[in-house]
XYZ file of C-alpha atoms in Angstrom:
724
model
C 79.580 -102.912 -40.230
C 81.122 -99.765 -38.813
C 79.509 -97.525 -41.388
C 76.044 -98.807 -40.528
C 76.325 -97.335 -37.025
C 77.376 -93.874 -38.116
C 74.790 -91.124 -38.308
C 73.729 -90.720 -41.910
C 72.704 -87.201 -42.905
C 70.317 -87.366 -45.844
C 68.981 -84.160 -47.352
C 65.690 -85.236 -48.837
C 64.008 -83.275 -51.570
C 60.201 -83.056 -51.755
C 58.320 -86.265 -52.582
C 61.323 -88.491 -51.993
C 60.854 -92.189 -51.428
C 63.754 -94.119 -49.926
C 64.680 -97.717 -49.179
C 65.888 -96.820 -45.678
C 63.822 -96.035 -42.609
C 62.205 -93.015 -44.281
C 59.643 -93.989 -46.903
C 58.178 -90.580 -47.826
C 59.427 -87.068 -47.053
C 57.407 -84.540 -48.985
C 57.933 -81.561 -46.701
C 55.167 -79.281 -45.451
C 53.742 -75.851 -46.295
C 52.881 -73.264 -43.637
C 51.510 -69.750 -43.759
C 53.818 -67.111 -42.321
C 53.097 -66.667 -38.623
C 50.758 -69.648 -38.520
C 51.029 -73.352 -37.748
C 50.418 -76.567 -39.611
C 50.291 -80.243 -38.749
C 52.453 -82.971 -40.259
C 50.327 -85.749 -41.776
C 51.121 -89.165 -43.219
C 50.813 -87.548 -46.658
C 53.932 -85.552 -45.777
C 56.026 -88.044 -43.834
C 56.003 -91.852 -43.718
C 58.430 -94.479 -42.471
C 59.313 -98.014 -43.557
C 58.422 -99.615 -40.244
C 55.208 -101.656 -39.853
C 52.922 -100.366 -37.159
C 52.499 -103.788 -35.584
C 56.136 -104.846 -35.661
C 58.977 -102.950 -34.022
C 59.084 -99.784 -31.939
C 60.007 -96.613 -33.759
C 60.643 -93.106 -32.470
C 61.406 -89.775 -34.152
C 63.482 -87.155 -32.352
C 63.773 -83.468 -33.232
C 67.482 -82.575 -33.212
C 67.833 -79.440 -31.082
C 71.569 -78.664 -31.248
C 71.522 -77.652 -34.934
C 70.964 -73.857 -35.034
C 70.949 -73.872 -38.842
C 67.567 -75.617 -38.549
C 64.299 -74.351 -37.042
C 65.466 -70.798 -37.651
C 62.002 -69.242 -37.962
C 59.806 -71.863 -36.321
C 59.615 -74.903 -34.118
C 58.412 -78.491 -34.481
C 56.708 -80.108 -31.489
C 56.735 -82.490 -29.676
C 60.465 -83.123 -29.374
C 59.999 -86.927 -29.511
C 57.065 -88.642 -31.201
C 56.079 -92.037 -32.519
C 56.733 -92.902 -36.165
C 53.031 -93.688 -36.549
C 51.968 -90.305 -35.226
C 48.345 -89.242 -34.959
C 46.610 -86.403 -36.835
C 47.083 -83.020 -35.134
C 49.947 -84.409 -33.025
C 53.108 -83.155 -34.781
C 52.934 -79.398 -35.313
C 55.232 -76.816 -36.888
C 54.683 -73.232 -35.685
C 56.165 -70.307 -37.634
C 57.275 -67.336 -35.539
C 56.187 -64.670 -38.033
C 59.649 -63.718 -39.325
C 59.303 -62.319 -42.897
C 62.962 -62.840 -43.885
C 62.977 -66.488 -44.981
C 60.769 -68.357 -47.417
C 61.776 -71.794 -46.199
C 62.993 -73.537 -43.095
C 64.270 -77.013 -42.221
C 63.848 -79.299 -39.240
C 66.439 -81.979 -38.592
C 64.866 -85.236 -37.483
C 66.477 -88.428 -36.285
C 64.535 -91.667 -36.599
C 65.276 -94.685 -34.425
C 64.048 -98.162 -35.283
C 64.242 -100.580 -32.362
C 64.226 -104.357 -32.315
C 64.916 -106.457 -29.243
C 68.638 -106.566 -30.021
C 69.405 -103.761 -32.502
C 68.929 -100.047 -33.053
C 68.727 -98.543 -36.548
C 69.110 -94.802 -36.974
C 68.777 -92.238 -39.753
C 69.015 -88.465 -39.737
C 67.179 -86.375 -42.323
C 65.784 -82.906 -42.994
C 62.098 -82.036 -43.172
C 61.656 -79.029 -45.469
C 59.133 -76.305 -44.644
C 57.941 -73.943 -47.364
C 56.682 -70.622 -45.993
C 53.899 -68.876 -47.903
C 51.670 -65.851 -47.445
C 48.838 -66.764 -45.043
C 45.538 -67.436 -46.810
C 43.342 -66.396 -43.898
C 45.013 -63.917 -41.571
C 43.715 -62.086 -38.524
C 46.571 -59.551 -38.786
C 46.495 -56.881 -41.467
C 49.306 -54.389 -42.001
C 48.285 -50.883 -43.028
C 49.740 -48.550 -45.625
C 51.620 -46.633 -42.934
C 54.706 -48.331 -41.473
C 56.800 -47.515 -38.430
C 59.404 -44.908 -39.353
C 62.337 -43.604 -37.302
C 63.606 -40.394 -38.828
C 67.049 -40.330 -37.191
C 69.420 -42.294 -34.953
C 68.153 -42.485 -31.356
C 64.821 -41.311 -32.700
C 61.285 -42.377 -31.886
C 58.856 -43.802 -34.400
C 55.263 -42.916 -35.067
C 52.830 -44.778 -32.777
C 51.502 -48.274 -33.434
C 47.843 -47.674 -34.271
C 45.209 -48.933 -36.691
C 47.044 -47.248 -39.573
C 50.066 -49.491 -38.922
C 48.370 -52.780 -38.041
C 44.791 -53.949 -37.489
C 43.084 -57.162 -36.420
C 40.147 -58.990 -37.976
C 37.771 -60.834 -35.634
C 34.041 -61.171 -34.907
C 32.051 -59.599 -32.088
C 31.677 -62.874 -30.168
C 35.467 -63.341 -30.132
C 38.058 -62.083 -27.664
C 41.332 -60.905 -29.182
C 44.607 -60.488 -27.290
C 48.078 -59.332 -28.305
C 51.275 -60.559 -26.667
C 54.741 -59.100 -27.157
C 57.364 -61.741 -28.087
C 60.602 -59.748 -27.746
C 62.127 -62.152 -25.210
C 61.474 -65.162 -27.483
C 62.448 -63.774 -30.896
C 65.447 -61.557 -29.869
C 63.988 -58.590 -31.732
C 63.890 -55.652 -31.730
C 67.654 -55.978 -32.029
C 68.601 -52.296 -32.186
C 65.952 -50.537 -30.166
C 63.086 -51.021 -27.768
C 59.360 -50.537 -27.448
C 58.294 -47.617 -25.267
C 55.036 -46.261 -23.881
C 54.006 -43.118 -22.052
C 54.730 -43.286 -18.342
C 51.428 -42.722 -16.479
C 53.246 -40.866 -13.705
C 54.180 -38.112 -16.145
C 51.117 -38.463 -18.308
C 48.844 -37.596 -15.397
C 50.836 -34.417 -14.839
C 50.564 -33.388 -18.457
C 54.319 -33.521 -19.011
C 54.467 -35.823 -22.015
C 54.357 -33.642 -25.117
C 55.848 -34.097 -28.561
C 58.087 -31.058 -28.201
C 59.460 -32.394 -24.896
C 60.184 -35.789 -26.486
C 61.941 -34.180 -29.428
C 64.058 -32.103 -27.069
C 64.976 -35.227 -25.071
C 65.861 -37.111 -28.268
C 68.333 -34.354 -29.206
C 69.914 -34.563 -25.745
C 70.217 -38.359 -25.955
C 71.754 -38.164 -29.433
C 74.305 -35.563 -28.304
C 75.182 -37.671 -25.247
C 75.538 -40.787 -27.458
C 73.146 -42.784 -25.271
C 74.981 -43.081 -21.984
C 72.032 -44.867 -20.388
C 72.952 -48.158 -18.680
C 71.885 -51.381 -20.411
C 70.202 -49.472 -23.218
C 67.195 -48.682 -21.049
C 64.748 -45.925 -21.940
C 66.528 -42.604 -21.480
C 63.686 -40.234 -22.238
C 61.687 -38.442 -19.592
C 58.047 -39.424 -19.531
C 58.365 -42.833 -21.191
C 59.026 -46.372 -20.026
C 60.347 -49.496 -21.734
C 57.803 -52.195 -22.599
C 59.272 -55.721 -22.559
C 56.363 -57.837 -21.335
C 52.879 -57.125 -22.579
C 49.607 -59.001 -23.000
C 46.496 -56.904 -23.604
C 43.355 -57.056 -25.685
C 43.670 -55.944 -29.282
C 41.744 -52.699 -28.908
C 43.829 -51.648 -25.925
C 47.036 -52.517 -27.788
C 46.167 -50.091 -30.584
C 45.045 -47.427 -28.109
C 48.321 -47.525 -26.127
C 50.197 -45.724 -28.926
C 53.348 -47.753 -28.374
C 56.443 -46.444 -30.135
C 59.822 -47.799 -31.190
C 62.924 -46.043 -29.816
C 66.199 -46.512 -31.689
C 69.138 -47.193 -29.377
C 72.299 -48.527 -30.981
C 73.754 -47.054 -34.160
C 75.388 -48.052 -36.381
C 72.613 -50.520 -37.113
C 70.801 -51.911 -40.135
C 68.028 -49.832 -41.636
C 65.389 -52.354 -40.541
C 64.285 -53.703 -37.184
C 61.205 -55.622 -36.061
C 58.673 -55.819 -33.241
C 57.316 -59.387 -32.805
C 53.751 -59.951 -31.624
C 51.394 -62.901 -31.170
C 47.653 -62.480 -31.674
C 45.200 -64.955 -30.151
C 41.466 -65.093 -30.771
C 39.251 -67.126 -28.466
C 35.587 -67.937 -28.165
C 34.093 -65.653 -25.500
C 31.932 -68.386 -24.023
C 34.286 -71.358 -23.930
C 37.670 -69.561 -24.025
C 38.637 -72.081 -26.703
C 41.610 -70.936 -28.776
C 40.253 -70.489 -32.291
C 43.333 -69.096 -34.007
C 46.809 -67.871 -33.152
C 49.105 -65.954 -35.436
C 52.576 -64.444 -35.085
C 53.815 -61.377 -36.928
C 56.826 -59.069 -37.012
C 56.012 -55.357 -37.349
C 58.731 -53.794 -39.484
C 60.545 -50.643 -38.364
C 62.410 -48.539 -40.975
C 65.334 -46.490 -39.673
C 66.167 -43.512 -41.853
C 69.855 -42.848 -42.487
C 70.993 -46.367 -41.615
C 72.568 -48.783 -44.076
C 71.409 -52.293 -45.033
C 72.556 -55.191 -42.857
C 76.141 -56.259 -43.606
C 77.431 -59.828 -43.719
C 79.606 -61.226 -40.909
C 83.368 -61.479 -41.387
C 86.141 -63.715 -40.121
C 87.936 -62.358 -37.043
C 91.576 -61.352 -37.448
C 92.895 -62.757 -34.172
C 92.129 -66.442 -34.791
C 94.744 -68.827 -36.214
C 92.322 -70.913 -38.355
C 94.378 -74.001 -37.564
C 93.341 -76.873 -35.304
C 96.033 -79.222 -34.035
C 94.636 -82.669 -33.254
C 96.193 -85.725 -31.643
C 95.402 -89.022 -33.306
C 92.141 -90.542 -31.994
C 91.654 -87.730 -29.458
C 88.363 -85.808 -29.391
C 89.631 -82.208 -29.642
C 87.532 -79.135 -28.758
C 87.324 -76.259 -31.217
C 87.806 -72.793 -29.732
C 87.699 -69.142 -30.784
C 91.488 -69.344 -31.093
C 90.987 -71.635 -34.091
C 87.962 -69.887 -35.682
C 86.013 -66.738 -34.882
C 83.858 -64.130 -36.585
C 82.601 -60.599 -36.063
C 79.480 -58.768 -37.111
C 78.791 -55.062 -36.646
C 75.081 -55.493 -36.115
C 74.704 -58.869 -34.393
C 76.050 -59.754 -30.933
C 78.544 -62.605 -31.121
C 76.464 -64.971 -29.009
C 73.781 -64.952 -31.729
C 76.073 -65.824 -34.625
C 75.680 -69.273 -36.174
C 78.438 -71.254 -37.931
C 77.374 -73.515 -40.782
C 79.775 -76.334 -41.772
C 79.641 -76.134 -45.564
C 82.552 -78.486 -46.287
C 83.031 -81.067 -43.491
C 86.323 -82.951 -42.950
C 86.974 -85.895 -45.261
C 87.565 -88.196 -42.285
C 86.149 -87.884 -38.796
C 83.394 -85.455 -37.937
C 82.566 -82.325 -35.950
C 80.312 -82.905 -32.962
C 78.659 -81.245 -29.991
C 80.000 -82.400 -26.640
C 76.488 -82.755 -25.224
C 76.352 -85.861 -27.437
C 79.712 -86.451 -29.078
C 78.557 -89.694 -30.714
C 76.671 -87.819 -33.452
C 77.956 -85.415 -36.072
C 76.647 -81.854 -36.475
C 76.302 -79.537 -39.452
C 76.148 -76.236 -37.539
C 76.781 -74.680 -34.145
C 76.390 -71.392 -32.313
C 79.179 -68.997 -31.420
C 78.199 -69.387 -27.747
C 78.837 -73.147 -27.868
C 82.114 -72.480 -29.684
C 83.139 -69.992 -26.998
C 82.263 -72.488 -24.251
C 84.319 -75.148 -26.101
C 81.349 -77.476 -26.583
C 82.205 -78.067 -30.248
C 84.844 -80.695 -30.985
C 86.443 -82.657 -33.800
C 86.426 -86.446 -33.594
C 89.349 -87.810 -35.678
C 88.909 -91.059 -37.606
C 89.655 -94.348 -35.881
C 92.260 -95.284 -38.492
C 95.923 -95.106 -37.538
C 98.433 -93.341 -39.825
C 102.191 -93.056 -39.614
C 102.279 -89.532 -41.086
C 100.557 -86.242 -40.238
C 97.284 -85.716 -42.083
C 95.785 -82.343 -43.047
C 92.189 -81.485 -43.927
C 90.511 -78.277 -45.044
C 87.136 -77.561 -43.447
C 84.900 -74.719 -44.678
C 82.469 -72.674 -42.607
C 80.032 -69.834 -43.227
C 78.722 -67.518 -40.518
C 75.093 -66.359 -40.363
C 73.863 -63.321 -38.398
C 70.505 -62.540 -36.762
C 68.924 -61.371 -40.018
C 70.352 -64.348 -41.977
C 73.119 -62.534 -43.835
C 75.833 -65.086 -44.748
C 79.574 -64.491 -44.622
C 82.129 -65.514 -47.196
C 83.642 -68.979 -46.780
C 86.016 -69.313 -43.822
C 88.565 -72.118 -44.105
C 90.143 -73.873 -41.118
C 93.036 -76.319 -41.463
C 92.743 -79.475 -39.361
C 96.107 -81.160 -38.772
C 96.190 -84.617 -37.150
C 99.464 -85.576 -35.506
C 100.659 -89.156 -35.250
C 100.524 -90.830 -31.860
C 103.688 -91.130 -29.773
C 102.430 -92.905 -26.667
C 102.006 -96.448 -25.383
C 99.052 -95.516 -23.165
C 95.634 -96.980 -24.052
C 93.380 -94.573 -25.931
C 89.777 -94.621 -27.082
C 89.825 -94.429 -30.882
C 86.082 -94.688 -31.467
C 83.111 -93.977 -29.178
C 79.617 -94.018 -30.647
C 77.774 -94.667 -27.395
C 74.489 -96.562 -27.234
C 70.986 -95.716 -28.432
C 68.191 -97.821 -26.995
C 64.549 -97.748 -26.066
C 63.491 -97.271 -22.473
C 63.748 -100.595 -20.632
C 65.884 -102.340 -23.268
C 69.438 -103.683 -23.086
C 72.247 -103.416 -25.617
C 75.736 -104.915 -25.940
C 78.737 -102.590 -25.948
C 80.454 -103.850 -29.094
C 83.685 -103.172 -30.944
C 81.698 -101.313 -33.603
C 80.680 -98.574 -31.171
C 83.576 -98.568 -28.678
C 87.181 -99.142 -29.787
C 90.427 -98.880 -27.846
C 94.000 -98.900 -29.139
C 97.252 -99.645 -27.354
C 100.605 -99.767 -29.122
C 102.385 -102.376 -27.036
C 100.017 -104.526 -24.928
C 96.387 -104.384 -26.078
C 95.636 -107.776 -24.489
C 96.514 -106.413 -21.051
C 93.994 -103.549 -21.247
C 91.188 -103.637 -18.672
C 88.114 -101.430 -18.381
C 86.528 -100.697 -15.007
C 83.230 -98.817 -14.609
C 83.944 -96.198 -11.938
C 81.091 -93.681 -12.438
C 77.676 -93.391 -14.047
C 75.135 -96.192 -14.407
C 72.575 -93.965 -12.724
C 69.628 -95.566 -14.514
C 70.894 -99.009 -15.426
C 73.387 -101.771 -14.738
C 76.270 -103.538 -16.459
C 76.622 -107.269 -16.989
C 79.572 -109.276 -18.328
C 78.861 -112.717 -19.806
C 75.417 -112.717 -18.218
C 76.526 -111.970 -14.669
C 76.813 -108.757 -12.725
C 80.089 -107.091 -13.580
C 82.041 -103.874 -13.495
C 85.301 -104.915 -15.225
C 85.849 -106.257 -18.737
C 88.599 -106.815 -21.319
C 89.023 -105.855 -24.957
C 88.174 -109.429 -25.864
C 84.858 -109.144 -23.949
C 83.921 -106.072 -25.982
C 84.883 -107.728 -29.273
C 82.771 -110.761 -28.388
C 79.778 -108.545 -27.456
C 79.312 -110.035 -23.983
C 79.294 -106.679 -22.128
C 75.686 -105.483 -21.840
C 74.028 -102.322 -20.539
C 70.535 -102.877 -19.083
C 68.245 -99.870 -18.627
C 66.093 -99.911 -15.485
C 62.906 -98.925 -17.398
C 62.640 -95.584 -15.589
C 61.406 -92.409 -17.316
C 64.918 -91.182 -18.099
C 66.549 -90.082 -21.350
C 70.280 -90.079 -20.551
C 72.794 -92.288 -18.803
C 76.547 -92.821 -19.046
C 79.450 -94.973 -17.937
C 82.874 -93.621 -17.008
C 85.486 -96.288 -17.680
C 88.920 -96.300 -16.125
C 91.093 -97.868 -18.825
C 94.528 -99.220 -17.859
C 97.121 -101.604 -19.258
C 99.178 -102.172 -16.114
C 101.390 -99.128 -16.765
C 99.155 -96.311 -17.978
C 95.668 -95.217 -16.963
C 93.060 -93.026 -18.594
C 89.363 -92.276 -18.031
C 86.687 -92.039 -20.694
C 82.960 -91.307 -20.711
C 80.668 -93.605 -22.671
C 77.277 -91.902 -23.352
C 73.941 -93.712 -23.449
C 70.922 -92.163 -25.179
C 67.525 -93.521 -24.091
C 64.374 -92.927 -26.137
C 61.124 -92.800 -24.143
C 58.635 -95.642 -24.401
C 54.917 -95.072 -24.181
C 54.383 -97.097 -21.031
C 53.070 -94.482 -18.614
C 49.352 -93.808 -18.161
C 47.922 -90.296 -18.303
C 47.601 -88.436 -15.033
C 45.306 -85.707 -13.761
C 46.516 -82.144 -13.389
C 43.236 -80.387 -12.585
C 40.185 -82.002 -11.006
C 37.970 -79.403 -9.384
C 34.443 -79.989 -8.124
C 31.765 -78.582 -10.422
C 29.173 -76.183 -9.010
C 25.971 -75.410 -10.846
C 22.335 -74.567 -10.226
C 19.699 -77.250 -10.043
C 18.530 -78.209 -13.528
C 21.305 -76.245 -15.241
C 24.267 -77.218 -17.446
C 27.909 -76.291 -17.006
C 30.733 -76.270 -19.522
C 33.644 -78.424 -18.354
C 36.718 -76.233 -18.901
C 40.364 -77.214 -18.694
C 40.903 -75.354 -15.421
C 38.292 -77.717 -13.940
C 39.375 -80.992 -15.550
C 42.730 -81.504 -17.246
C 45.162 -84.378 -17.693
C 48.524 -84.929 -19.330
C 50.691 -87.743 -20.664
C 54.476 -87.855 -20.601
C 54.749 -90.113 -23.639
C 51.958 -89.169 -26.058
C 49.710 -86.356 -27.211
C 47.467 -84.743 -24.594
C 44.798 -84.077 -27.232
C 44.127 -87.797 -27.612
C 43.704 -88.643 -23.932
C 40.361 -90.414 -23.585
C 38.101 -89.976 -20.557
C 36.217 -93.297 -20.261
C 33.315 -92.932 -17.793
C 32.927 -96.134 -15.763
C 30.434 -94.820 -13.176
C 28.064 -92.254 -14.718
C 26.541 -89.433 -12.680
C 23.236 -90.263 -10.995
C 21.699 -86.801 -10.970
C 22.740 -85.751 -14.453
C 24.726 -86.732 -17.508
C 27.854 -85.846 -19.470
C 26.841 -84.452 -22.837
C 28.668 -83.322 -25.954
C 27.236 -80.406 -27.876
C 28.592 -78.135 -30.552
C 27.014 -74.961 -29.144
C 25.500 -73.866 -25.839
C 21.999 -73.421 -27.300
C 21.748 -77.018 -28.519
C 20.683 -80.045 -26.503
C 23.652 -82.229 -27.404
C 23.791 -85.957 -26.773
C 24.926 -87.999 -23.764
C 28.375 -89.608 -24.019
C 30.161 -92.297 -22.054
C 33.615 -91.136 -23.172
C 35.246 -88.071 -24.681
C 38.655 -86.912 -25.876
C 40.548 -84.140 -24.154
C 40.644 -82.413 -27.540
C 36.838 -82.052 -27.315
C 37.217 -80.652 -23.820
C 39.710 -78.057 -25.144
C 37.237 -77.105 -27.863
C 34.464 -76.427 -25.349
C 32.178 -79.298 -26.385
C 31.789 -81.232 -23.095
C 29.111 -80.318 -20.514
C 27.629 -81.694 -17.321
C 23.832 -81.382 -17.388
C 21.781 -81.761 -14.197
C 18.482 -83.597 -14.523
C 16.584 -81.255 -12.183
C 16.036 -83.940 -9.561
C 16.271 -83.151 -5.872
C 19.789 -84.617 -5.573
C 22.328 -81.982 -4.693
C 25.568 -83.986 -4.631
C 26.702 -86.001 -7.605
C 29.861 -87.591 -8.954
C 31.154 -89.543 -11.885
C 34.072 -91.932 -12.062
C 36.351 -92.324 -15.064
C 39.593 -93.863 -16.299
C 42.116 -92.061 -18.495
C 43.311 -93.817 -21.676
C 46.212 -92.721 -23.842
C 46.559 -93.263 -27.608
C 48.940 -96.204 -27.304
C 47.837 -99.633 -28.564
C 46.947 -101.247 -26.236
C 46.207 -98.109 -24.195
C 47.874 -97.321 -20.895
C 45.146 -96.919 -18.265
C 45.156 -94.697 -15.213
C 43.655 -95.560 -11.851
C 39.955 -94.679 -11.467
C 39.409 -90.980 -10.860
C 36.391 -89.270 -9.294
C 35.029 -85.819 -10.052
C 32.543 -84.318 -7.605
C 29.546 -82.212 -8.598
C 27.755 -79.842 -6.221
C 24.266 -78.704 -7.156
C 22.857 -75.516 -5.664
C 19.125 -76.041 -5.048
C 16.554 -73.859 -6.736
C 13.273 -73.481 -4.829
C 11.013 -74.816 -7.523
C 9.078 -77.471 -5.532
C 5.708 -76.796 -3.833
C 5.229 -77.695 -0.177
C 3.170 -80.836 0.331
C 0.524 -81.482 2.972
C 1.314 -84.191 5.479
C -1.066 -87.099 5.477
C -3.423 -86.949 8.466
C -3.743 -83.151 8.732
C -7.477 -82.463 9.141
C -7.673 -78.835 7.996
C -10.632 -78.763 10.392
C -10.993 -76.962 13.722
C -13.992 -77.105 16.083
C -14.331 -74.262 18.590
C -17.018 -72.538 20.623
C -18.014 -69.025 19.728
C -16.666 -67.682 23.005
C -13.340 -69.574 23.068
C -9.839 -69.208 21.669
C -8.363 -72.470 20.307
C -4.869 -73.326 19.106
C -4.215 -74.329 15.517
C -1.845 -77.292 15.771
C -0.023 -79.518 13.302
C -2.868 -81.960 13.654
C -5.014 -79.396 11.904
C -2.525 -77.852 9.480
C 0.800 -79.470 8.553
C 2.946 -79.172 5.438
C 6.460 -80.335 4.543
C 8.966 -79.286 1.868
C 11.942 -81.075 0.284
C 13.946 -77.870 -0.177
C 13.375 -76.040 3.128
C 13.336 -76.965 6.797
C 9.819 -77.712 7.969
C 9.816 -75.059 10.699
C 10.697 -72.346 8.189
C 7.584 -72.887 6.071
C 5.473 -69.741 6.106
C 1.702 -69.500 5.874
C 0.382 -66.281 4.321
C -3.240 -65.480 5.102
C -4.635 -64.458 1.741
C -8.242 -64.023 2.973
C -9.474 -63.361 6.540
C -11.861 -65.739 8.304
C -15.315 -65.826 6.751
C -18.597 -67.749 6.907
C -18.716 -70.005 3.856
C -22.520 -70.248 3.916
C -23.149 -66.531 4.274
C -20.262 -64.304 3.334
C -22.280 -61.171 4.194
C -21.951 -61.939 7.870
C -18.980 -60.250 9.486
C -16.772 -61.108 12.450
C -16.119 -64.748 11.576
C -13.114 -64.606 13.867
C -9.434 -63.961 13.252
C -6.029 -65.661 13.483
C -3.949 -64.275 16.352
C -0.607 -64.969 17.991
C -1.389 -66.236 21.468
C 1.990 -65.272 22.959
C 0.821 -61.666 22.786
C -2.254 -62.371 24.952
C -2.225 -62.318 28.744
C -5.041 -64.834 28.965
C -7.075 -66.973 26.661
C -10.077 -64.624 26.631
C -11.288 -62.885 23.548
C -9.901 -59.368 23.167
C -10.893 -57.214 20.171
C -7.697 -55.167 20.526
C -5.401 -58.089 19.617
C -4.250 -57.562 16.001
C -4.988 -60.100 13.306
C -1.977 -61.958 11.883
C -1.172 -61.669 8.184
C 1.344 -64.555 8.151
C 3.024 -67.052 10.432
C 5.632 -69.813 10.253
C 5.023 -73.438 10.959
C 7.462 -73.202 13.886
C 4.859 -71.180 15.827
C 2.361 -73.997 15.658
C 2.351 -76.328 18.694
């Protein structure tokens, strides 16, 4: 029973079928610098989709895994969707395979089943690459030297004219270059004409003679500046003539400059392809990278008290490497202890197979002895290998673990596996996952919860409780109940006493998220477009997210359609497309969703929708409203008002006003008073056009009296506001 609750590390080989939780683990193949999606042809689990809940977690505290890439998301459902689980390679050319450690949890109402396994990733040459390396590489001719510039002879990019291409520097993410830096001409000196090759060479000689006394390895040369953060278009990147400056000999003869290239559609800004690459730098006169070695000052012995979780420190094991900083060294456990296990103190209920030097230095790595009592000292031999930044492996380093016998009557925790449960569930704290020993009076031991329980509560025999006995734990009547909040961790600190001695112990609780939260809006901006036009709905205008499932599969279900237009899906801007009543956010990302105005004289519109996630049944958001503002286009003719006579009777000697009874128009797009009449032909006699002086249209405000005056000018135009 005890063994069933321990974490089982299974190293699956390709196309393995198992009787446990994992049914198929065939691994995946990815092009170097590219990404690929995990499908059900690669990974399947022995859990029916309609039965129990099942979650897969990417184990993050194993630095021997995900060395040249990353699997996302960190937690996903066992019955994952296409294009949901993605592995992205970082472009490193040094490894041909990688591994991702996954932990699968199968949940019933009362039990949790768990398995840990490795997903293998084979790394191949990319079949279709946008990055092409030239025949000329980056060369540094001497220590502290400067390379030739990065130009089209070193690297080039392949993309079409209707595509935008950008390059981003990834030095802060990939920890390379490790022995130098990227530099560019400083415009302040460049404008003054001071940056010349002979000046740089002279400065390099000075730096080499001074053995680089610059603080923090910053650029020491006059006329140049360090480049750490950069995102420019591809043409500009090649025109910048960036160079590599060597900084820290002795160093390996190879270093790298990591870049990420993105190509997007110019119209929609949709990301068509992304690729990572490491530009190699060859350093002349340097030696190949050397393997790490065991440090001389460590004892390579760990003294352990029986049952006591004991941290490992650099006093027990340590390593050095001439080329790699210590905080980037990784320790791989090649021969684990026969009994007990090594663990990370962030979650000491699960064993580990590797750890970083930084965690070792901070004493986050510990040995959990077995929960079996012995009367004599026991000794184990544990083997480690150390791996540096460029994946050179040290010789085996052996550490002797010596477990002393107990000489105390105080109560002690001999076994602590914590709890794993699904959000909102409850689990009993049983003897299989929490054991306590006491040499003289085990029946007198009491446990009191004094801290923790931040996201749940404790019950004993069905009632609210905070104190229990060993017998309660053995009977399984002590339960932890999660409060169903969106939390992933909780804990209980027990004060354990037997009437004479007291100790405190932390009991961890790991909570896996449940897909019970609806999607929510992040961006919801009002659309603005011209009357009769269409507008592409981009993600800065409309965007949503989901805490528990893939954002790509969020469904926008339109419950109140727009009245002055329609939502359409079309594969290109020059096609009509077809109206839709729902669409996936993935289609929105791809630039396929438009709002099309009908051309009617309605200048404010809206549509109402509900967000659905991919869960079955789906979690639904509250109704959401998106506003649409239409800018009018003056494409409608003015219309004559019914009742206007277009007829004026006047005497030959009189001046008469033209009123709205005679001439009156209205317009749906302009205020009535702003309508303008343009006189295209002066007054004439329709029966005899040879007769002249048929009268003229004048502005009466310019006349002193209503008598005819030949000097008053004829009007060429007038607005309707001037008509009485």
